[in-house]
Amino acid sequence: MSGIFYLTTPIYYVNDAPHLGHAYTTILADTMTRYRRLAGDDAYFLTGTDEHGDKVAQSAARAGMSPQAQADRNSAEFRRAWDALGLRYSDYIRTTEERHTKVVQAILGQLWDAGEIYLGKYGGHYCYGCERFYTDKEIVDGKCPDHLTPLTWIEEENYFFRMSTYQSWLIDTIQGRPDLVRPERYRNEVLGFLRDPLLDLSISRPRTRLEWGIPLPFDDKYVTYVWFDALINYLSALGGPGDPRFEKYWPACQHMIAKDILKPHAIYWPCMLAALATAHGKPREAYLYQHLNVHGYWTIEGQKMSKSLGNVFPAVAPAEKYGVDAYRYFVLREMVFGLDADFSEGAMVGRLNADLANDLGNLVARATTLIASYAAEAAAPGPVTADEESVVRAAAEARRGLDEAMGEFAFQRGLAAIWELIGALNRYVDATQPWALAKKPAERPRLDRVLVTLADAVGYLGIVLDPFVPEAAAKIRTAIGGTTPPRLADAVLGRLERLPAVQKLSGLFPRVGDSKSDKEARKAVAAMDTPAGVDGHQRITIDEFSRIQLRVAEVIAAEAVAKSKKLLKLTVSLGSEQRTIVAGIAQHYAPADLVGKKVVVVANLEPATLMGVQSQGMVLAGSTEGDGALAVLTLDRDLPPGARVR
Ligand code: ME8
């Protein structure tokens, strides 16, 4: 049965050019909707631009343009960026379009008639950058906590939305639906905001101060506050309540945003939707979205992206240099959904070379070359052996991991699950040695079994990789003769019995040479071949050694320790318990590299506090003195977390 799915990105302000952060959210939405379409769902993906308000009006004035002309230019630029990245949005909404202003005015009228809006007086400290008033508690040294610029005291009569009446309903709703706002850290943050009294929301701006907005239908001396206008885009793109598209997609709505705009989406918006439902004679929760998915922030080489630092990374640039797929892969793999992550060209090239060129590219090249070389004399494949069975199991495991991860928007974990399989397949080629089998005529049935398994596996990868690296996945499918659109349901290994016609596919992801990270990687490999020597002569007895409790631990989450260059804070599972362990490996591993890895820890070490974080154990790693290469100990075969190491 095919499901309905509706996913939105924020609509981006047109006073800015599209950058890496905007691209990230939009790539995520594209990946998720591609995945859902692959699974057979009718998935609708909305993005667009936010074009009203002070911020946009002021930047247009500075540029000597009319706000509309600036919006036209910049909205087109966002759209061009998404097209250049091959993002398949279903609709692109602009808040200056008539289809949007009509729905906003209709909703304002309905809320006014229902008594949800009233005229009141308000005085407060206003930040033009944020387009909002700040309460005394939020102000830092008399300045905007975000922009660190002085605030302006403004007093005016305005229209207010009775948001305060929804406070206890909203708290109950968030408590009753644990995954409404996810991951959990953001749900907790929202419940934290809601511990303070929720005030009514000023939803208008007098035209004497701001012309650039949607006029209130019941008082044209005012325009609509930009957030009240902008949030409604998610409805107006579907035509609003009553429209067949709304009736079809809205019940399946999920939003995706970064943490910067949590409050409007987790507080204003549910209250607005509850008021609208009430005005339509429905229960308060009738129009509430399904999930608000919140991701973290990208920093650039450790620094906040900002115009003043001059490190704003343009949205399309990495794709121009390294290809769309490498860019997608990097951002999807590197950021643990919900946590912050760091972008650097070196790290991206490192992943491109290691994961895409080596692991995936080599596998596909080896498999297709082997099949293309030996297929001519193919006969009936011999019996399935334990090697094939374990590949089939690994593929089923990868599917389970992928599907579960995507259900939770854990893109990084989904990719990690696929890469586990890619690793297993590379080991399968090494173990079965088809080139050696080819030399012995008696092994022909065995060779054919191996080749069929490889063709099957490559076909499988051509499907499951489609949402993440669509260009590469399409090439893979073409190489093994796929002609029909891919379907997730076909990503099952072990059903192929005859070799398809396969074309050799090499250079799927050419390595990027001589970058810094490349050299470092080579240095680390070289260091492994030349052990630094075992130092110290003091011997210990087996009993002394057995007092050290070593255990297998699975890394569940990893993040940088604030203000430390060297330390990472890991959350690890020892099977029956979870622990926090601080490890001095930040210069060698990105947090995302570690999540999902099985490592070895000293479990009975006295706890120690490092940079304010209590560490309950130690992660084992090897290192060399001279050039400081370092490698964390992982397992050669899988063992459950908690397993003893001795
Ligand atoms: O807030 N890392 O628009 P906006 C990750 N118009 N994502 C980032 C990012 C970063 N460093 N910087 C920006 C607005 N983003 C409003 C939204 S919605 C009804 C109105 C992404 O142009 C992320 O998705 O400031 C963030 O939420 C969004 O851009 C903010 O875009």
XYZ file of C-alpha atoms in Angstrom, residues 185 336 339 552-561 568-575 577-583 585 591 594-599 601 613-617 619 641:
44
model
C 16.867 17.361 22.914
C 24.326 13.290 13.125
C 23.737 17.682 16.476
C 33.288 -3.935 23.622
C 31.268 -0.707 23.496
C 29.098 0.697 20.751
C 29.300 4.429 20.137
C 25.754 5.799 20.157
C 26.483 9.512 19.978
C 29.558 11.657 19.738
C 30.079 15.376 20.011
C 32.872 17.849 20.488
C 33.574 18.986 24.040
C 35.244 14.266 22.103
C 32.388 13.282 24.357
C 31.116 9.831 23.457
C 27.956 8.126 24.610
C 28.612 4.411 24.461
C 26.512 1.341 25.112
C 27.942 -1.584 27.071
C 24.822 -3.611 26.391
C 24.224 0.256 30.435
C 25.185 3.505 28.758
C 28.159 5.611 29.684
C 29.784 8.879 28.856
C 33.420 8.607 27.909
C 35.667 11.519 27.039
C 38.375 10.643 24.526
C 40.769 11.932 19.650
C 32.213 12.841 15.799
C 32.513 7.240 15.389
C 28.780 6.795 15.731
C 27.867 3.169 15.168
C 31.451 1.939 15.628
C 32.266 -0.806 18.078
C 35.285 0.158 20.129
C 36.978 0.492 26.428
C 32.555 16.396 31.578
C 32.719 13.250 33.684
C 34.339 10.360 31.851
C 33.404 6.856 32.956
C 36.089 4.837 31.236
C 38.572 4.259 24.754
C 28.262 -4.363 23.107
